[in-house]
Short mmCIF file of C-alpha atoms in Angstrom, two decimals:
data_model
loop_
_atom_site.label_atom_id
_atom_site.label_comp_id
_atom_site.label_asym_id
_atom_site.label_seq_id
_atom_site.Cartn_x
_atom_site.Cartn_y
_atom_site.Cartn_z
CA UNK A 1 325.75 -85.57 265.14
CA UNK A 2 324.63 -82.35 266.43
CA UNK A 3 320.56 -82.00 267.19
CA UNK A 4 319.19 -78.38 266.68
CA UNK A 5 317.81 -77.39 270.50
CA UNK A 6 314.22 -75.36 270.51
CA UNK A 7 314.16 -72.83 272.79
CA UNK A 8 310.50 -71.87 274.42
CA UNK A 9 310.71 -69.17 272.30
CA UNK A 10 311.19 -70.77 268.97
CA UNK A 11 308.83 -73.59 270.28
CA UNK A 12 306.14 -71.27 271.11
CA UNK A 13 306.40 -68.26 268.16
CA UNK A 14 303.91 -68.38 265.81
CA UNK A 15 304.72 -69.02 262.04
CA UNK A 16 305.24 -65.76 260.50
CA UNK A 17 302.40 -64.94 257.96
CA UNK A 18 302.46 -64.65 254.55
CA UNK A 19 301.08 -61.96 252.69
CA UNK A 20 299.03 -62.25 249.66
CA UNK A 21 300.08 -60.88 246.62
CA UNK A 22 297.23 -59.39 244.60
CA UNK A 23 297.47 -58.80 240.93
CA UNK A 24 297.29 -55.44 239.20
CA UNK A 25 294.16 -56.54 237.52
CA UNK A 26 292.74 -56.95 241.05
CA UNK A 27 294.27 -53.76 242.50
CA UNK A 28 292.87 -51.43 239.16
CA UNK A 29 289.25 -53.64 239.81
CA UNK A 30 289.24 -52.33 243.59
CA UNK A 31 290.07 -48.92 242.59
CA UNK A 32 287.55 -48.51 240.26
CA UNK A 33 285.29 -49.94 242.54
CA UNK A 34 286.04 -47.52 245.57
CA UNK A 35 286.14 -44.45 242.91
CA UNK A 36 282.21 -45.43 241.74
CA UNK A 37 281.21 -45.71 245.47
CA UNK A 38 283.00 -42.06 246.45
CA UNK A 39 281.10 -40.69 243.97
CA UNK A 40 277.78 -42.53 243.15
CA UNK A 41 275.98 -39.69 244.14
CA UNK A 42 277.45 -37.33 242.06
CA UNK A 43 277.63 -39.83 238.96
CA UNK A 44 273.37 -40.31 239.59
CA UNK A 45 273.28 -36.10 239.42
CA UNK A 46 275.48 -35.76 236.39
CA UNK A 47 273.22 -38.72 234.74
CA UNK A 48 270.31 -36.60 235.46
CA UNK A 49 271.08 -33.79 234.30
CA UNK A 50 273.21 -35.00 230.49
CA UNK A 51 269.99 -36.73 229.93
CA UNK A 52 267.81 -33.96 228.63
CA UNK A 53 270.76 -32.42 226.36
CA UNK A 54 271.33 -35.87 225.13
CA UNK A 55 267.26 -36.37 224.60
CA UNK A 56 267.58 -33.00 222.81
CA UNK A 57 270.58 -33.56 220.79
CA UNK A 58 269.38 -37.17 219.46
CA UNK A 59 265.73 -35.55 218.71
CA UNK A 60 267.39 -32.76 216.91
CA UNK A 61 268.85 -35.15 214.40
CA UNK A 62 265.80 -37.17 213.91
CA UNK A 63 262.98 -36.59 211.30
CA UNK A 64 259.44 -35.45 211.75
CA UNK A 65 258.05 -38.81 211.31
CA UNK A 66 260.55 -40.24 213.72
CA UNK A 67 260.52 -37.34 216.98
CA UNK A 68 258.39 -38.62 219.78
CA UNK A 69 258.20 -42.45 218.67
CA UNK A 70 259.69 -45.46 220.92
CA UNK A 71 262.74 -45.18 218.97
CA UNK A 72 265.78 -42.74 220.74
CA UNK A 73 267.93 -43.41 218.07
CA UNK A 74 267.67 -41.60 214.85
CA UNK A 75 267.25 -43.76 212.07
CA UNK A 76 268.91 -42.06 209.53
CA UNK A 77 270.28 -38.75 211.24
CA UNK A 78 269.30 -35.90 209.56
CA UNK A 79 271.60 -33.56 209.98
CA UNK A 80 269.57 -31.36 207.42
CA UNK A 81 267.91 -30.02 210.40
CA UNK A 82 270.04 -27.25 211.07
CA UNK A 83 270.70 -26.25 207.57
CA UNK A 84 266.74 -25.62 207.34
CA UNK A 85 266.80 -24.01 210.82
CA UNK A 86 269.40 -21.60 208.97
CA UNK A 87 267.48 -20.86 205.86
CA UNK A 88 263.44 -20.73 207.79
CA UNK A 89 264.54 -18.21 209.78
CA UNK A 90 267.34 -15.41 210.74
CA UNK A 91 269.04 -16.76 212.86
CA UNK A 92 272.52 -14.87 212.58
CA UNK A 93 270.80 -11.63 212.76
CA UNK A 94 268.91 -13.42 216.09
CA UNK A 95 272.69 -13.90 217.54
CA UNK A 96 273.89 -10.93 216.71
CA UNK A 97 270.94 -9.37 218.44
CA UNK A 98 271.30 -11.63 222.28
CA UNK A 99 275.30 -10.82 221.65
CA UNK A 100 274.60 -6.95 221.47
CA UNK A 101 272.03 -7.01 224.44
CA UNK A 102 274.14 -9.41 226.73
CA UNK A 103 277.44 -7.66 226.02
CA UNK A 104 276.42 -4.29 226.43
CA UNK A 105 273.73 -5.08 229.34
CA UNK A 106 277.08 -6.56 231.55
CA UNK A 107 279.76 -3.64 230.55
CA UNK A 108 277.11 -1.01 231.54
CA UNK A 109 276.07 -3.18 234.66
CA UNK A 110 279.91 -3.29 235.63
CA UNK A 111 281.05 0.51 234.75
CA UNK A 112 277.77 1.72 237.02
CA UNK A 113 277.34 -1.21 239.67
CA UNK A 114 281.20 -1.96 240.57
CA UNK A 115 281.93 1.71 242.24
CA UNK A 116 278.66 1.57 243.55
CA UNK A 117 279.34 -1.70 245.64
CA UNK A 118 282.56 -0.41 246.37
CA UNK A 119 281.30 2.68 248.08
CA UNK A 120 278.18 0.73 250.12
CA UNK A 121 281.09 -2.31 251.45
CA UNK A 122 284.23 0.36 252.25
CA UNK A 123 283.36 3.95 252.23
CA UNK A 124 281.31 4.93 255.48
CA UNK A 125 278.81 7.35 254.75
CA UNK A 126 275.67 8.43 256.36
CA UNK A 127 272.49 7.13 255.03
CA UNK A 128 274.94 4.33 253.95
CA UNK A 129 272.71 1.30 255.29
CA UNK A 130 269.23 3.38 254.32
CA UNK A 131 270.62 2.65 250.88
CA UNK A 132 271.46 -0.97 251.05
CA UNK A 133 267.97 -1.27 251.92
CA UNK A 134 266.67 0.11 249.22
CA UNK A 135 269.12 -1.97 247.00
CA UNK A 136 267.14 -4.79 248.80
CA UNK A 137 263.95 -3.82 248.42
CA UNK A 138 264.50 -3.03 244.68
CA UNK A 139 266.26 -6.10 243.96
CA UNK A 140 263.32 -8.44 245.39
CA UNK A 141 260.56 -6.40 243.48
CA UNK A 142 259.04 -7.99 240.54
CA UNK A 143 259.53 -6.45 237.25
CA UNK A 144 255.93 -7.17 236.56
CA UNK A 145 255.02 -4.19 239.30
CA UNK A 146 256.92 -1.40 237.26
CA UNK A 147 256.54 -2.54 233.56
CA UNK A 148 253.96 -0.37 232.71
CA UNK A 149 255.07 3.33 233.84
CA UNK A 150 258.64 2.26 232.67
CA UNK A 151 257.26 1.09 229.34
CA UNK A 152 254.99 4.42 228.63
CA UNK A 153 258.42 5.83 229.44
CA UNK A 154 260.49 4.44 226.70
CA UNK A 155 257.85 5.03 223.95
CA UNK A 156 257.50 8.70 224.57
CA UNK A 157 261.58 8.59 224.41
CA UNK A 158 260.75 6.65 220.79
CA UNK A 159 262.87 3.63 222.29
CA UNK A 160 260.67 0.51 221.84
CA UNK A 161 260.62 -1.88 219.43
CA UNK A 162 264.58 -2.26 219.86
CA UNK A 163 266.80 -3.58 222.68
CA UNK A 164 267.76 -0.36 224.42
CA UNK A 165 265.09 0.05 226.91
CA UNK A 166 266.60 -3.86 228.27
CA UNK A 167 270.22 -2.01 228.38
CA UNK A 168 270.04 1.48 228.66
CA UNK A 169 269.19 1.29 232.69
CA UNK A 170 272.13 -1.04 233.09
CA UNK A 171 273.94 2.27 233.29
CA UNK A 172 272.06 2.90 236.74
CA UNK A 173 273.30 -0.15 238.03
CA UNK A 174 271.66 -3.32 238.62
CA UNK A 175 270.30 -4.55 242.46
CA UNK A 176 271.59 -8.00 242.67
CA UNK A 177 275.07 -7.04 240.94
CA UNK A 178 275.51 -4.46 243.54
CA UNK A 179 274.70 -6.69 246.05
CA UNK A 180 276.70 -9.21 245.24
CA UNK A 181 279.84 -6.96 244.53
CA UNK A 182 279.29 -5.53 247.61
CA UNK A 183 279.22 -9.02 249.57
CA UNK A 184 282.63 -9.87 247.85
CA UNK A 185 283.72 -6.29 248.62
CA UNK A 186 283.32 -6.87 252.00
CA UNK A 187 285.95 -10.15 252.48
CA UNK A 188 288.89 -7.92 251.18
CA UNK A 189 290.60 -6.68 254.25
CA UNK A 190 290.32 -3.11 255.33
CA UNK A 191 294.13 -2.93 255.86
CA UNK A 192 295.27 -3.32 252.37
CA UNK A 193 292.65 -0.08 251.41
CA UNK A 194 294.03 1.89 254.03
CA UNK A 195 297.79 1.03 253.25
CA UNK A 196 296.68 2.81 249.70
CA UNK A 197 295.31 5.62 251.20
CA UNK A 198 298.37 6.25 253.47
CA UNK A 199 300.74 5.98 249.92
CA UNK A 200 298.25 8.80 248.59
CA UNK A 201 295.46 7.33 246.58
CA UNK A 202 291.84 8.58 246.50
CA UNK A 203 289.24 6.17 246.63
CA UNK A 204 289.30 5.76 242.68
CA UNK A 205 292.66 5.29 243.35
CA UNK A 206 291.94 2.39 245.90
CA UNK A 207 289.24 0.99 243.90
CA UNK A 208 290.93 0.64 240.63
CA UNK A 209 294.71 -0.29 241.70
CA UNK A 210 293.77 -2.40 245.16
CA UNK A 211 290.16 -4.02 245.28
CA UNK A 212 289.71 -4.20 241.70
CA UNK A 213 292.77 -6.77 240.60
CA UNK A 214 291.76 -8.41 244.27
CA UNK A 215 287.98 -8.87 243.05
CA UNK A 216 288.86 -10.18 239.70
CA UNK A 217 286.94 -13.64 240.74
CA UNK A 218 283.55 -11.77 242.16
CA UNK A 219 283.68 -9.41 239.50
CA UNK A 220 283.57 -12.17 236.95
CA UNK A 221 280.87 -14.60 238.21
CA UNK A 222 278.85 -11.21 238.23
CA UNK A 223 279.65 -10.74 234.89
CA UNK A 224 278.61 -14.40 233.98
CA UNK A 225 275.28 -14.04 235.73
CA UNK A 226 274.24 -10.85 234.12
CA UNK A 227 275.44 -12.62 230.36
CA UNK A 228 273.38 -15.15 230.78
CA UNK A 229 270.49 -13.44 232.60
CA UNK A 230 270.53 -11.12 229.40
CA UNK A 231 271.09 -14.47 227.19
CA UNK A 232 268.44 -15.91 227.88
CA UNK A 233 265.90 -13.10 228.81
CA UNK A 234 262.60 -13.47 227.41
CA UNK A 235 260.39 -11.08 229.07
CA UNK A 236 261.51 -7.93 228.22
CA UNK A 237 262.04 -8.48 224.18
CA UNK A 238 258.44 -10.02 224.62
CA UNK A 239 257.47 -6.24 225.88
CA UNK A 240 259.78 -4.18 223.83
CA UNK A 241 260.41 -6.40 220.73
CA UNK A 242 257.68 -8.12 219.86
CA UNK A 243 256.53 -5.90 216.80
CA UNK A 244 259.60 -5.80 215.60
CA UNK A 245 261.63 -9.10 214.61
CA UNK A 246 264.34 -7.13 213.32
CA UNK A 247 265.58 -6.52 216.91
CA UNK A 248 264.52 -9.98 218.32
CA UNK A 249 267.17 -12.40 220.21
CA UNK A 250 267.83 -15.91 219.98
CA UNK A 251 265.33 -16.81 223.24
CA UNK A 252 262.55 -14.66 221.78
CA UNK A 253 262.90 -15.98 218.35
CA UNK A 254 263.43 -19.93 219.55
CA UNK A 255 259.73 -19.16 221.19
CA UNK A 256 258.11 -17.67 217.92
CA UNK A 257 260.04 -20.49 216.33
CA UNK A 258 258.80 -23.09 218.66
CA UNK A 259 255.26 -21.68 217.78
CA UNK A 260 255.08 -22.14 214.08
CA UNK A 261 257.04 -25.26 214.35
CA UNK A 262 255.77 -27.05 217.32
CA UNK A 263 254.81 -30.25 215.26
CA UNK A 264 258.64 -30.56 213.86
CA UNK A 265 260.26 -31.45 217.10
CA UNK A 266 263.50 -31.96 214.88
CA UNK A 267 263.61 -28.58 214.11
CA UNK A 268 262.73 -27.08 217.58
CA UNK A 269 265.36 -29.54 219.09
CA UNK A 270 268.21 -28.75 216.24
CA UNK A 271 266.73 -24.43 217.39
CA UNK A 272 267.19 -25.19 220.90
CA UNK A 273 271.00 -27.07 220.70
CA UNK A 274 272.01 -23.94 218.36
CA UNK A 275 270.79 -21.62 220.94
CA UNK A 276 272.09 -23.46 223.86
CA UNK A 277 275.85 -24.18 222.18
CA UNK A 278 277.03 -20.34 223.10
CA UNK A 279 275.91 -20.32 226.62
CA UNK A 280 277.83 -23.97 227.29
CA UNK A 281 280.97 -23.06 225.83
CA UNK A 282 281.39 -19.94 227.90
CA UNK A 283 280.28 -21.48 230.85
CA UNK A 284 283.16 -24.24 230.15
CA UNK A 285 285.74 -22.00 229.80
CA UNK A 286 284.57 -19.45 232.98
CA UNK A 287 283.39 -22.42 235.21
CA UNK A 288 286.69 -21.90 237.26
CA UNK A 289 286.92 -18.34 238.16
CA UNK A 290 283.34 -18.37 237.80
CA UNK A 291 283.11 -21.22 240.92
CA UNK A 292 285.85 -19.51 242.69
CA UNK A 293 283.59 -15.95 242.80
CA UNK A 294 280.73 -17.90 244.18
CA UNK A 295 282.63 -19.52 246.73
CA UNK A 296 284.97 -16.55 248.24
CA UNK A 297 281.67 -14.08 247.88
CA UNK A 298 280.99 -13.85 251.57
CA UNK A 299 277.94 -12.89 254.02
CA UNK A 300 279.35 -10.38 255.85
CA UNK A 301 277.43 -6.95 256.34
#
């Protein structure tokens, strides 16, 4: 009978461990768990800020005796509301009005402000950075300053009391488009606007078959800013419109509306969702070129 002989090796080797087999319950649990912690911060943000559209959204569908009580649920939901927001007031012609002045306000703005960036960020000119300065200065001026002169302007031309005073000077170009065209302008490299020029092309040329299918993402995020800015501008249909509610847009008329309703909260809520819908779905379908502008628009100059 044969005795099995330890060696000091054998004798003295540890026993070899044994691993633990979790179960895929555990492994989705720890997962989850490490996904909320990545991004608790950014889960907190989007918390604060789907709050308000949900507070507006659940008041819009709530009755006047119900809006501003302890309860957030409405009990029944009315969805009347926006059939009466429909029939008080007109609101198509209000839309049609804000889609006129922000579609015409951003092609003018880009036919008059996209060669003029081009020509400040890669044509070299003399006065070129005189210019740019005034670009500055005119894009951190208040409106307030010039509203008068530019007003008694516009009603000699027989202009006010419609939208074309607010997009007529879009034609002239806008400061803070050109600015930010130009910035973008600027990260395009120099060779591929020379390599045109050698093959023949004028600057038109360059702009429009080189820098313009380049620029597509700056372009765009301008575009988006001046939409909305136009959107939702208030100001100037207050000064140019206000006689007239024939020419009014959607943010003017949700503040007249907001004024002879302010005691039906459902209503002004149900206003406000219908007024907001537009801008959200845009913005949905042009958050990704419009990020991607934002990001590649660089600081150089």
């Amino acid at each position: 009978m044969t005795s099995a002989t330890l060696t000091p090796e054998t004798a003295t080797s540890p026993a070899a461990p044994q691993r633990k087999i979790r179960s895929p319950r555990s492994l989705r649990t720890r997962k989850a768990l490490g996904w909320i912690a990545e991004h608790a911060v950014l889960i907190v943000l989007a918390v604060l800020f789907v709050s308000p559209v949900v507070f507006v959204l659940l008041t819009s569908l709530m009755s006047s005796s119900q809006t501003l009580t302890a309860s957030l649920w409405p009990q029944p939901f009315v969805w009347s509301n926006y059939v009466t927001v429909f029939t008080t007031v007109p609101l198509a012609q209000w839309f049609a009005n804000s889609a006129m002045y922000a579609i015409l306000a951003t092609a003018f703005m880009l036919v008059s402000s996209v060669p003029a960036a081009y020509a400040l960020a890669k044509i070299r000119f003399r006065g070129s950075g005189v210019l740019f300065t005034a670009i500055i200065v005119a894009m951190l001026l208040p409106p307030q300053v010039t509203a008068i002169p530019i007003y008694v302007m516009w009603s000699q031309l027989g202009l006010t009391g419609s939208l074309w005073p607010l997009i007529l000077p879009n034609l002239l170009g806008d400061a803070f488009s050109i600015f930010l065209l130009r910035q973008f302008f600027l990260t395009i490299p120099p060779e591929y606007s020379d390599a045109a020029r050698i093959d023949g092309n004028g600057e038109f040329g360059v702009l429009w078959r080189v820098v313009l299918p380049m620029a597509k993402p700056g372009i765009a995020a301008t575009a988006i800013f001046m939409f909305f800015n136009s959107w939702n501008d208030y100001y100037g249909p207050l000064l140019y419109t206000s006689e007239n509610p024939a020419a009014w847009p959607v943010a003017y008329g949700l503040a007249s509306f907001r004024g002879v309703h302010g005691t039906d909260w459902g209503l002004t809520m149900a206003m406000t969702m219908l007024v907001t819908v537009p801008v959200v779905i845009i913005f949905f379908f042009a958050q990704r070129v419009f990020v991607e502008g934002i990001t590649l628009t660089g600081v150089k100059g």
